[in-house]
mmCIF file of C-alpha atoms in Angstrom:
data_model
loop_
_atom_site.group_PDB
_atom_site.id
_atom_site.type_symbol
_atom_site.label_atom_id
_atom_site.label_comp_id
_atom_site.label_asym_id
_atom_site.label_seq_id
_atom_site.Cartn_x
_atom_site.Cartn_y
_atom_site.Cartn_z
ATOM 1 C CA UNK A 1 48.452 -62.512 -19.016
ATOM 2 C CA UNK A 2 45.466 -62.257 -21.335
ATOM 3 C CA UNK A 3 42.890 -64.687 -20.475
ATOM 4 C CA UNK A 4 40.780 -64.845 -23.978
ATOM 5 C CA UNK A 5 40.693 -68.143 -25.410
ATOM 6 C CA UNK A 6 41.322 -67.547 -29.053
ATOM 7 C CA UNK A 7 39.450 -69.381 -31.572
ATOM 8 C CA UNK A 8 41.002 -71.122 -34.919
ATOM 9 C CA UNK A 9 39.978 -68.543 -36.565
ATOM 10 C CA UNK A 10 41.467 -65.589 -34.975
ATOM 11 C CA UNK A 11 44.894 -67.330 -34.543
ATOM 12 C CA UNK A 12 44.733 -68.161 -38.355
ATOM 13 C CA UNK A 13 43.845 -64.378 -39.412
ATOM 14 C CA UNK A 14 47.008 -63.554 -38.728
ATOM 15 C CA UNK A 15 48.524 -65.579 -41.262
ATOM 16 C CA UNK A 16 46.422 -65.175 -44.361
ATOM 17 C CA UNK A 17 48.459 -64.811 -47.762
ATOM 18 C CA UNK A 18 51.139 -66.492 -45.761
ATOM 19 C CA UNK A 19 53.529 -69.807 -46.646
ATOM 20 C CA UNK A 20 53.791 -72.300 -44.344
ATOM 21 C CA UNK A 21 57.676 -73.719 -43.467
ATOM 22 C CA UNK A 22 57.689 -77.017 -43.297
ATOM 23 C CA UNK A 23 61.140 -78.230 -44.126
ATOM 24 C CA UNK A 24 62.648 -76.737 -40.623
ATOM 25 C CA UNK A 25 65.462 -80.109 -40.355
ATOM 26 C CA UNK A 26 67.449 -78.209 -36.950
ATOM 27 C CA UNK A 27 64.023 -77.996 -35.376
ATOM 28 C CA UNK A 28 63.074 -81.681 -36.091
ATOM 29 C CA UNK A 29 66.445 -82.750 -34.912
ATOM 30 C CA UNK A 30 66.362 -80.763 -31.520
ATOM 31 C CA UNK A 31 63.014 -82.576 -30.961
ATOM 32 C CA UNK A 32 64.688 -86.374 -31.947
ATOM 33 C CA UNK A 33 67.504 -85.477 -30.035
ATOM 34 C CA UNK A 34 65.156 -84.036 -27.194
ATOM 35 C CA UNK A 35 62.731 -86.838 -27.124
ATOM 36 C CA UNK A 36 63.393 -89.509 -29.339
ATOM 37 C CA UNK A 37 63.729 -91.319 -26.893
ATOM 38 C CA UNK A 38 60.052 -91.380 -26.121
ATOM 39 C CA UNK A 39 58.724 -92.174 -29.770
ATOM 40 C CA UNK A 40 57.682 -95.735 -30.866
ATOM 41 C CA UNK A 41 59.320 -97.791 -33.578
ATOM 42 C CA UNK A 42 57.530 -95.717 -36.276
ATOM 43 C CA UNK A 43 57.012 -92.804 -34.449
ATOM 44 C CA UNK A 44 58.088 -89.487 -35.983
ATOM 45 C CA UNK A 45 57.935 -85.310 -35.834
ATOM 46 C CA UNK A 46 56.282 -83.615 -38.178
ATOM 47 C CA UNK A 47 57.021 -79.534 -37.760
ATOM 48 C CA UNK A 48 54.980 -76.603 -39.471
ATOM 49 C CA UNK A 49 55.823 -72.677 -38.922
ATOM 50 C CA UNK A 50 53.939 -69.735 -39.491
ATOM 51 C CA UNK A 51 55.274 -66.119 -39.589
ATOM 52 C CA UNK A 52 53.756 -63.142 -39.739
ATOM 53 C CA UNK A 53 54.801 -59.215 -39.425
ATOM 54 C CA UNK A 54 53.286 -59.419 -35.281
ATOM 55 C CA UNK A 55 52.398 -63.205 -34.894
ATOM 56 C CA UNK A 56 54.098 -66.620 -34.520
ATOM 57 C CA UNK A 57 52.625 -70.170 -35.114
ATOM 58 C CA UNK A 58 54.079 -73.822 -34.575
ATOM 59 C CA UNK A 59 52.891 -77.195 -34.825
ATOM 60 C CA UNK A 60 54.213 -79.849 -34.002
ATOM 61 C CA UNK A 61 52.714 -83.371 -34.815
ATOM 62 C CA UNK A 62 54.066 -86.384 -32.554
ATOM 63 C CA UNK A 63 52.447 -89.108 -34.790
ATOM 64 C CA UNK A 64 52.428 -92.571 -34.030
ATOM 65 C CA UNK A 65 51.691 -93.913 -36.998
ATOM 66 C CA UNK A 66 50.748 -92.249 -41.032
ATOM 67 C CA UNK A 67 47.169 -91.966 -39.794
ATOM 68 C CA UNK A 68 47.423 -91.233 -35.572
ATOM 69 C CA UNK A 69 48.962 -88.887 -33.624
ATOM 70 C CA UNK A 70 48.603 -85.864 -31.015
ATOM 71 C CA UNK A 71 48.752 -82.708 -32.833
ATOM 72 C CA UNK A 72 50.550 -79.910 -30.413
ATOM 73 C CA UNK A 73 49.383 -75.749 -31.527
ATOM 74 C CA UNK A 74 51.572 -73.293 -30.513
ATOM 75 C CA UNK A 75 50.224 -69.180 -31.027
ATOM 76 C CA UNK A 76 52.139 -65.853 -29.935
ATOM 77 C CA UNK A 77 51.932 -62.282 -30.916
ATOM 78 C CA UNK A 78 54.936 -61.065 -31.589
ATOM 79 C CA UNK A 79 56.628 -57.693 -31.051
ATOM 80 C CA UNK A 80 59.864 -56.439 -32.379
ATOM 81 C CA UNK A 81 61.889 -56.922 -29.773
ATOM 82 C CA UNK A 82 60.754 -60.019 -29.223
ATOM 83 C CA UNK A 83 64.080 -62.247 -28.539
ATOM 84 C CA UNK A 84 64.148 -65.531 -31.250
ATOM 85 C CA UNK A 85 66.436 -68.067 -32.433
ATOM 86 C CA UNK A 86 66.337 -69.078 -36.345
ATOM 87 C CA UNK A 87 63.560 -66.904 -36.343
ATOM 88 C CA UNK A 88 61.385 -68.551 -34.279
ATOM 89 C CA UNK A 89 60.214 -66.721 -31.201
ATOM 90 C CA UNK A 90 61.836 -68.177 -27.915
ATOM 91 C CA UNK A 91 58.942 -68.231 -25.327
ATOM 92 C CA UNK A 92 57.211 -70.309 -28.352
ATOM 93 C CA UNK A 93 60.260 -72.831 -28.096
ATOM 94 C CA UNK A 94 60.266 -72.767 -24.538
ATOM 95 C CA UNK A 95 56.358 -73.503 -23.552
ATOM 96 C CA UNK A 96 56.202 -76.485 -26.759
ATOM 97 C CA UNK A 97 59.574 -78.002 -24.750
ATOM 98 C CA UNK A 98 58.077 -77.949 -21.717
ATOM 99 C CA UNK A 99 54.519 -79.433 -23.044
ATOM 100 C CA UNK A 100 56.227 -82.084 -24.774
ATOM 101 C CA UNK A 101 58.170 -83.133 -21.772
ATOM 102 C CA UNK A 102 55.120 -83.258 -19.806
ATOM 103 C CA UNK A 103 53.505 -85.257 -22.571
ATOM 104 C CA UNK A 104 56.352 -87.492 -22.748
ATOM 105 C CA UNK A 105 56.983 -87.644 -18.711
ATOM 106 C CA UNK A 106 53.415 -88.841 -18.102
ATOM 107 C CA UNK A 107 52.833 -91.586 -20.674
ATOM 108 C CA UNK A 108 51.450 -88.879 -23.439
ATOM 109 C CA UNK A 109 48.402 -88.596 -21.790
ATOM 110 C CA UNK A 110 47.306 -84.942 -22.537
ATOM 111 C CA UNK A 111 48.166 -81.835 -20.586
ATOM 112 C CA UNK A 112 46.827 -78.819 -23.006
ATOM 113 C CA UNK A 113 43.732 -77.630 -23.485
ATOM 114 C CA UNK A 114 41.262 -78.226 -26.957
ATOM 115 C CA UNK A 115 40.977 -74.714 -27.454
ATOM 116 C CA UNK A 116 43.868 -72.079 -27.950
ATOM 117 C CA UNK A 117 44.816 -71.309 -24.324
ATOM 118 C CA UNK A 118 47.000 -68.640 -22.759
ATOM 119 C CA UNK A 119 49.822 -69.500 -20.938
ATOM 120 C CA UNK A 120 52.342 -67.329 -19.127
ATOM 121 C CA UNK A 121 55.934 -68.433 -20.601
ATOM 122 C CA UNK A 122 58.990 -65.903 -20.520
ATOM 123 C CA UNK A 123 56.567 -63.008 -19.552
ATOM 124 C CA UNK A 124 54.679 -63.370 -22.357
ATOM 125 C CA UNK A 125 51.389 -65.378 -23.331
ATOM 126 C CA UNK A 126 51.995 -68.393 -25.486
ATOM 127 C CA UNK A 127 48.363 -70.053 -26.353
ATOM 128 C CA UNK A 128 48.371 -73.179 -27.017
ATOM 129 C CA UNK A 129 46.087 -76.527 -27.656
ATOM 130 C CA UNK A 130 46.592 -80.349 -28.310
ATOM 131 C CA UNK A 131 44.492 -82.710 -29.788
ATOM 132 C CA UNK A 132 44.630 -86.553 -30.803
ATOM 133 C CA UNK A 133 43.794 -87.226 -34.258
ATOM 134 C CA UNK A 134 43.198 -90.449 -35.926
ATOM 135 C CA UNK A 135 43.123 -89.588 -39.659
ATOM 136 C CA UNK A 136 42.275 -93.227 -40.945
ATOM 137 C CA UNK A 137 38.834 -93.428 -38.359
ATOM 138 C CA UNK A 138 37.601 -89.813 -39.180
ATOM 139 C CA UNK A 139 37.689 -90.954 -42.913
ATOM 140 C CA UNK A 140 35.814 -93.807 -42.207
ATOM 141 C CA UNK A 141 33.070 -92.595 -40.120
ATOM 142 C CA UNK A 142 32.996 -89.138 -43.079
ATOM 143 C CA UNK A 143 32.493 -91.963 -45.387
ATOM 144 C CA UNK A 144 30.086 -93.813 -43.069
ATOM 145 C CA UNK A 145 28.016 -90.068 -42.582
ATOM 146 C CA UNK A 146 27.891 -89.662 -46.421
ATOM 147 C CA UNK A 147 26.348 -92.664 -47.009
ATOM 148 C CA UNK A 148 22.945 -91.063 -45.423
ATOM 149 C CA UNK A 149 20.271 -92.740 -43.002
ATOM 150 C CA UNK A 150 19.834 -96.118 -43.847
ATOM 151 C CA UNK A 151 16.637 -96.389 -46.224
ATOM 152 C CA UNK A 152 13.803 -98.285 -45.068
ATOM 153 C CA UNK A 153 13.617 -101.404 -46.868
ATOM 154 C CA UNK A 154 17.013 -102.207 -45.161
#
């Protein structure tokens, strides 16, 4: 297993000139059927692939609402032989599965790291990261930090 931490960056080199999928319905449905269970009244999945010639991306939002959710990153370089299923490598299937389930299993607090992390899946290093997002309070306080210091005759 490689231990390097991978930065945004890096993992999004390997996609440049590249078209996200985003309509990947047997995907979204394996997740409902998976852990639908687990999702709020309007809870959904939101999926994104990335596929390059030696590299693999997924995402996969869990979001709570329009504006909050915890965003799941899933990275793997990829090799030839490396075994998939609708094109999608399966050690990248395998460790989001198993990081959802924990997430679900333990009242979605978070298990993953901030930062693209190695982890040992199939025999081969899967990095991933998770992060909460709440889209509706970082466009407030952006708005908030545009307005500039307050001036002094306030």
């Amino acid at each position: 297993m490689n231990l390097k931490i991978l930065s945004e960056d890096e993992v999004n080199a390997h996609f440049a000139g590249s078209t996200p999928q985003t309509d990947l319905k047997a995907l979204t449905h394996l997740l409902h059927s998976q852990f639908g269970a687990y999702l709020g009244p309007n809870a959904y999945f939101q999926v994104t692939l990335k596929l390059a010639a030696d590299a693999a991306y997924l995402k996969v939002e869990v979001m709570q609402t329009e504006d909050r959710g915890n965003i799941f990153e899933f990275f793997m370089k990829t090799a030839p032989e490396t075994k998939s299923a609708d094109d999608i490598p399966e050690a990248l299937l395998d460790f989001c599965g198993h990081a959802l389930g924990q997430h679900f299993e333990s009242g979605m607090d978070a298990h993953l790291p901030l930062d693209y992390t190695p982890f040992l899946c199939d025999g081969q290093d899967v990095n991933a990261r998770e992060v909460f997002r709440d889209f509706a309070l970082e466009k407030a306080a952006d708005a908030w930090l545009q307005k500039g210091p307050p001036s002094q005759e306030d």
